[in-house]
CSV table of C-alpha atoms in Angstrom, one decimal:
chain,number,residue,atom,x,y,z
A,324,MET,CA,-17.1,-50.7,50.2
A,325,SER,CA,-20.8,-51.2,50.8
A,326,TRP,CA,-22.3,-52.7,53.9
A,327,ILE,CA,-23.5,-55.7,51.9
A,328,LYS,CA,-19.9,-56.4,50.7
A,329,LEU,CA,-18.6,-56.1,54.3
A,330,ILE,CA,-21.2,-58.4,55.6
A,331,MET,CA,-20.6,-60.9,52.8
A,332,ASN,CA,-16.8,-60.8,53.4
A,333,TRP,CA,-17.4,-61.4,57.1
A,334,ILE,CA,-19.7,-64.3,56.4
A,335,ASN,CA,-17.2,-65.8,54.0
A,336,LEU,CA,-14.4,-65.5,56.6
A,337,LYS,CA,-16.6,-67.2,59.2
A,338,ILE,CA,-17.3,-70.1,56.8
A,339,LEU,CA,-13.6,-70.4,56.0
A,340,LEU,CA,-12.7,-70.5,59.7
A,341,MET,CA,-15.3,-73.1,60.4
A,342,MET,CA,-14.0,-75.2,57.5
A,343,ASN,CA,-10.4,-74.9,58.7
A,344,LYS,CA,-11.4,-75.9,62.2
A,345,SER,CA,-13.2,-79.0,60.9
A,346,ILE,CA,-10.2,-80.0,58.8
A,347,LEU,CA,-7.9,-79.4,61.8
A,348,ARG,CA,-10.2,-81.5,64.0
A,349,LYS,CA,-10.1,-84.4,61.5
A,350,SER,CA,-6.4,-84.2,61.2
A,351,LEU,CA,-5.9,-84.1,65.0
A,352,LEU,CA,-8.2,-87.1,65.5
A,353,LEU,CA,-6.2,-89.1,63.0
A,354,LYS,CA,-2.9,-88.2,64.7
A,355,ARG,CA,-4.3,-89.0,68.1
A,356,SER,CA,-5.5,-92.5,66.9
A,357,LYS,CA,-1.9,-93.3,65.9
A,358,VAL,CA,-0.3,-92.4,69.2
A,359,LYS,CA,2.2,-95.0,70.4
A,360,ASN,CA,2.9,-95.9,74.0
A,361,ARG,CA,-0.7,-94.9,75.0
A,362,SER,CA,-0.6,-96.4,78.4
A,363,LYS,CA,2.8,-94.9,79.3
A,364,ASN,CA,1.5,-91.4,78.3
A,365,GLU,CA,-1.8,-92.0,80.2
A,366,PHE,CA,0.3,-92.9,83.3
A,367,LYS,CA,2.2,-89.6,83.0
A,368,ILE,CA,-1.1,-87.8,82.8
A,369,PHE,CA,-2.3,-89.7,85.9
A,370,GLN,CA,0.9,-88.7,87.8
A,371,ARG,CA,0.5,-85.0,87.0
A,372,LEU,CA,-3.2,-85.0,87.9
A,373,GLU,CA,-2.4,-86.7,91.2
A,374,THR,CA,-0.1,-83.9,92.2
A,375,ILE,CA,-2.6,-81.2,91.3
A,376,ILE,CA,-5.6,-82.7,93.2
A,377,ASN,CA,-4.7,-83.1,96.8
A,378,ASN,CA,-7.8,-82.0,98.6
A,379,ASN,CA,-10.4,-84.8,98.8
A,380,SER,CA,-13.2,-82.3,99.6
A,381,LEU,CA,-13.2,-81.4,95.9
A,382,VAL,CA,-15.8,-82.6,93.5
A,383,VAL,CA,-14.1,-83.8,90.3
A,384,ALA,CA,-15.9,-84.3,87.0
A,385,GLY,CA,-14.2,-86.9,84.9
A,386,TYR,CA,-15.2,-88.7,81.8
A,387,LEU,CA,-15.2,-92.3,80.4
A,388,SER,CA,-13.1,-92.3,77.3
A,389,VAL,CA,-14.4,-93.1,73.9
A,390,ARG,CA,-12.5,-93.6,70.6
A,391,SER,CA,-8.9,-92.7,71.2
A,392,GLU,CA,-9.4,-90.3,74.1
A,393,VAL,CA,-7.1,-90.4,77.0
A,394,ASN,CA,-8.2,-93.3,79.3
A,395,LEU,CA,-8.7,-91.8,82.8
A,396,ASN,CA,-9.7,-95.1,84.5
A,397,LEU,CA,-6.6,-95.3,86.6
A,398,PHE,CA,-7.0,-91.7,87.8
A,399,LEU,CA,-10.8,-92.1,88.4
A,400,ASN,CA,-10.1,-95.2,90.5
A,401,PHE,CA,-7.5,-93.2,92.4
A,402,LEU,CA,-10.1,-90.6,93.1
A,403,LEU,CA,-12.7,-93.1,94.3
A,404,LYS,CA,-10.2,-95.0,96.5
A,405,ASN,CA,-9.2,-91.7,98.1
A,406,LYS,CA,-12.7,-90.6,98.9
A,407,PHE,CA,-13.0,-87.8,96.4
A,408,SER,CA,-16.5,-87.0,95.1
A,409,LEU,CA,-16.6,-88.0,91.5
A,410,CYS,CA,-19.1,-87.3,88.8
A,411,LEU,CA,-19.5,-87.9,85.1
A,412,PRO,CA,-21.1,-85.8,82.4
A,413,TYR,CA,-24.7,-86.4,81.2
A,414,ILE,CA,-26.3,-84.7,78.2
A,415,ASN,CA,-29.9,-84.0,79.3
A,416,LYS,CA,-30.9,-81.9,76.3
A,417,LEU,CA,-29.1,-81.3,73.1
A,418,LYS,CA,-27.3,-77.9,73.0
A,419,SER,CA,-27.7,-77.4,76.7
A,420,PRO,CA,-25.0,-77.4,79.4
A,421,LEU,CA,-23.9,-80.7,80.8
A,422,ILE,CA,-25.2,-82.1,84.0
A,423,PHE,CA,-22.8,-84.1,86.2
A,424,LYS,CA,-24.1,-87.2,87.9
A,425,LYS,CA,-22.5,-88.8,91.0
A,426,PHE,CA,-20.3,-91.8,90.3
A,427,ILE,CA,-19.2,-94.3,92.9
A,428,MET,CA,-17.7,-97.8,92.5
A,429,ASN,CA,-20.2,-100.3,91.0
A,430,THR,CA,-22.6,-97.5,89.8
A,431,LYS,CA,-24.7,-98.8,87.0
A,432,LEU,CA,-23.9,-97.0,83.8
A,433,VAL,CA,-26.2,-96.5,80.8
A,434,ARG,CA,-25.6,-95.4,77.3
A,435,GLY,CA,-26.8,-91.8,76.6
A,436,LYS,CA,-26.6,-89.4,73.7
A,437,TYR,CA,-23.5,-89.8,71.4
A,438,ASN,CA,-23.0,-93.2,73.0
A,439,ILE,CA,-21.6,-91.6,76.2
A,440,MET,CA,-21.9,-93.8,79.3
A,441,HIS,CA,-23.3,-92.0,82.4
A,442,PRO,CA,-24.4,-93.0,85.9
A,443,ASN,CA,-28.0,-94.3,86.1
A,444,ASN,CA,-29.0,-92.1,89.0
A,445,GLU,CA,-30.4,-88.6,89.6
A,446,ILE,CA,-27.7,-87.4,92.1
A,447,ILE,CA,-26.4,-84.1,90.6
A,448,LEU,CA,-23.1,-82.7,91.7
A,449,ILE,CA,-21.5,-79.3,90.9
A,450,PRO,CA,-17.8,-80.0,90.2
A,451,ASN,CA,-14.9,-77.8,91.4
A,452,ILE,CA,-12.6,-79.4,88.8
A,453,ILE,CA,-13.6,-80.6,85.3
A,454,LEU,CA,-11.4,-83.0,83.3
A,455,ILE,CA,-12.4,-82.3,79.7
A,456,PRO,CA,-11.8,-84.5,76.7
A,457,LEU,CA,-10.3,-82.8,73.7
A,458,VAL,CA,-9.3,-83.4,70.1
A,459,GLY,CA,-6.3,-81.2,70.4
A,460,PHE,CA,-5.2,-77.5,70.4
A,461,ASP,CA,-5.0,-74.9,67.7
A,462,GLU,CA,-1.9,-72.7,67.1
A,463,SER,CA,-3.1,-70.3,69.8
A,464,LYS,CA,-3.3,-73.2,72.3
A,465,ASN,CA,-7.1,-73.0,72.4
A,466,ARG,CA,-8.8,-76.3,73.1
A,467,ILE,CA,-10.5,-78.0,70.1
A,468,GLY,CA,-13.3,-80.4,71.1
A,469,TYR,CA,-15.7,-82.3,69.0
A,470,GLY,CA,-17.6,-79.2,67.9
A,471,GLY,CA,-20.8,-79.6,70.0
A,472,GLY,CA,-19.9,-76.8,72.5
A,473,TYR,CA,-21.2,-78.8,75.5
A,474,TYR,CA,-18.2,-78.1,77.8
A,475,ASP,CA,-18.0,-74.5,76.6
A,476,ARG,CA,-21.7,-73.9,77.6
A,477,THR,CA,-21.2,-75.8,80.8
A,478,ILE,CA,-18.2,-73.8,81.9
A,479,GLU,CA,-20.0,-70.5,81.0
A,480,CYS,CA,-23.1,-71.6,83.0
A,481,LEU,CA,-21.0,-72.6,86.0
A,482,GLU,CA,-19.0,-69.4,86.0
A,483,LYS,CA,-22.3,-67.4,86.1
A,484,LYS,CA,-23.3,-69.3,89.2
A,485,LYS,CA,-20.2,-68.3,91.1
């Protein structure tokens, strides 16, 4: 088989994988939007997170839910009441790692890129723990996000700084 055919087969495989991931993402979003007992499930998530995070010297990056994402408000309030440092993601530049801005009670929020609300301040924190929204998981239990790669780039960047 010629190099050109090998390259074309590889390109076709990549395109097929991307299409399958896109179809899977749409299917998972539809399933997630139909979840029943949402608040009961969110409370179970809160209870599990509460047992994991027991050191209030940690900096936790959360998120404010959009669409049918898990609503973390109960857990974020728990963190604030228990004196954890909390931050929220901010997209400074497209296709760049996220920046995490400090969030405290009554922090003014503004709408940013992709309609994501973020703190209206310039206090940047480096999180020890990042709570990441997701669409679902593939068969290999890899996280499927919205396809922008922001959290992937952010984690890669933070790991390099260690």
